[in-house]
Amino acid sequence: YSVQEVINEAQILSGVTIPVVEEPRGDGGFGYDPVFLPASSNLTFAEMSGDHKDSISHRGIALARLQDDLARGRLDLELLEDQR
């Protein structure tokens, strides 16, 4: 496979977390975590454990979709391995 073929096969997996901006709460996380309150929670990201944050964050949602696609055989990893 050529690099162009790999690029043509690229898939985009995304995730969305709807926030509410809150007064700063919590000491964990980084950046905006103390003021980022997901609409589905009563805790800011800074108040959550890492595992909890990962399960509802936009990155965590995208990674869960990637894991699902890998488990269902929807991604051709051999195509990527050939480019190493």
C-alpha positions as a printed NumPy array, in Angstrom:
array([[  0.   ,   0.   ,   0.   ],
       [  1.143,   3.534,  -0.63 ],
       [  0.946,   6.33 ,   1.906],
       [ -1.828,   7.847,  -0.219],
       [ -3.87 ,   4.644,   0.087],
       [ -3.546,   4.801,   3.873],
       [ -4.638,   8.444,   3.867],
       [ -7.616,   7.591,   1.651],
       [ -8.635,   4.893,   4.143],
       [ -8.447,   7.238,   7.171],
       [-11.462,   7.31 ,   9.426],
       [-12.45 ,  10.091,  11.769],
       [-13.999,   9.127,  15.083],
       [-15.33 ,  11.948,  17.203],
       [-17.006,  12.495,  20.518],
       [-18.975,  15.386,  21.997],
       [-19.421,  16.517,  25.581],
       [-21.908,  19.34 ,  26.142],
       [-20.525,  21.655,  28.86 ],
       [-21.839,  24.224,  31.267],
       [-19.282,  26.764,  32.489],
       [-19.294,  26.759,  36.281],
       [-17.492,  28.612,  39.05 ],
       [-14.143,  26.812,  39.559],
       [-14.475,  23.658,  41.682],
       [-12.031,  20.829,  42.325],
       [ -8.283,  20.356,  42.295],
       [ -7.85 ,  17.579,  39.735],
       [ -7.289,  17.628,  36.02 ],
       [ -5.793,  20.529,  34.12 ],
       [ -6.675,  23.613,  32.122],
       [-10.408,  24.243,  32.039],
       [-11.333,  21.166,  34.147],
       [-12.318,  23.184,  37.275],
       [-14.932,  25.181,  35.298],
       [-16.08 ,  22.45 ,  32.869],
       [-19.317,  20.854,  34.077],
       [-20.673,  18.24 ,  31.651],
       [-24.441,  18.568,  31.234],
       [-24.79 ,  14.917,  32.315],
       [-23.038,  15.411,  35.678],
       [-23.105,  17.457,  38.864],
       [-19.281,  17.304,  39.12 ],
       [-16.766,  19.407,  37.225],
       [-14.026,  17.498,  35.396],
       [-11.621,  18.613,  38.158],
       [-13.795,  16.865,  40.77 ],
       [-13.972,  13.55 ,  38.873],
       [-11.653,  10.583,  38.951],
       [ -9.633,  10.106,  35.784],
       [-11.673,   7.034,  34.842],
       [-14.977,   8.88 ,  35.28 ],
       [-13.756,  11.856,  33.241],
       [-12.452,   9.55 ,  30.494],
       [-15.808,   7.768,  30.281],
       [-17.731,  10.97 ,  29.449],
       [-15.159,  13.285,  27.846],
       [-15.07 ,  13.897,  24.098],
       [-11.73 ,  12.064,  23.897],
       [-13.026,   9.132,  25.926],
       [-16.099,   8.822,  23.722],
       [-13.964,   8.883,  20.547],
       [-11.599,   6.254,  21.989],
       [-14.549,   4.043,  22.948],
       [-15.766,   4.255,  19.341],
       [-12.287,   3.3  ,  18.131],
       [-12.206,   0.301,  20.497],
       [-15.627,  -0.772,  19.243],
       [-14.551,  -0.496,  15.6  ],
       [-11.393,  -2.497,  16.335],
       [-13.359,  -5.189,  18.18 ],
       [-15.859,  -5.481,  15.31 ],
       [-13.101,  -5.661,  12.686],
       [-14.136,  -2.413,  11.023],
       [-10.55 ,  -1.119,  10.762],
       [ -7.803,  -2.678,   8.665],
       [ -4.767,  -2.586,  10.95 ],
       [ -2.66 ,  -4.51 ,   8.438],
       [ -2.896,  -1.501,   6.147],
       [ -1.333,   0.668,   8.847],
       [  1.273,  -1.939,   9.836],
       [  2.536,  -2.104,   6.245],
       [  3.486,   1.593,   6.446],
       [  6.009,   1.135,   9.276]])
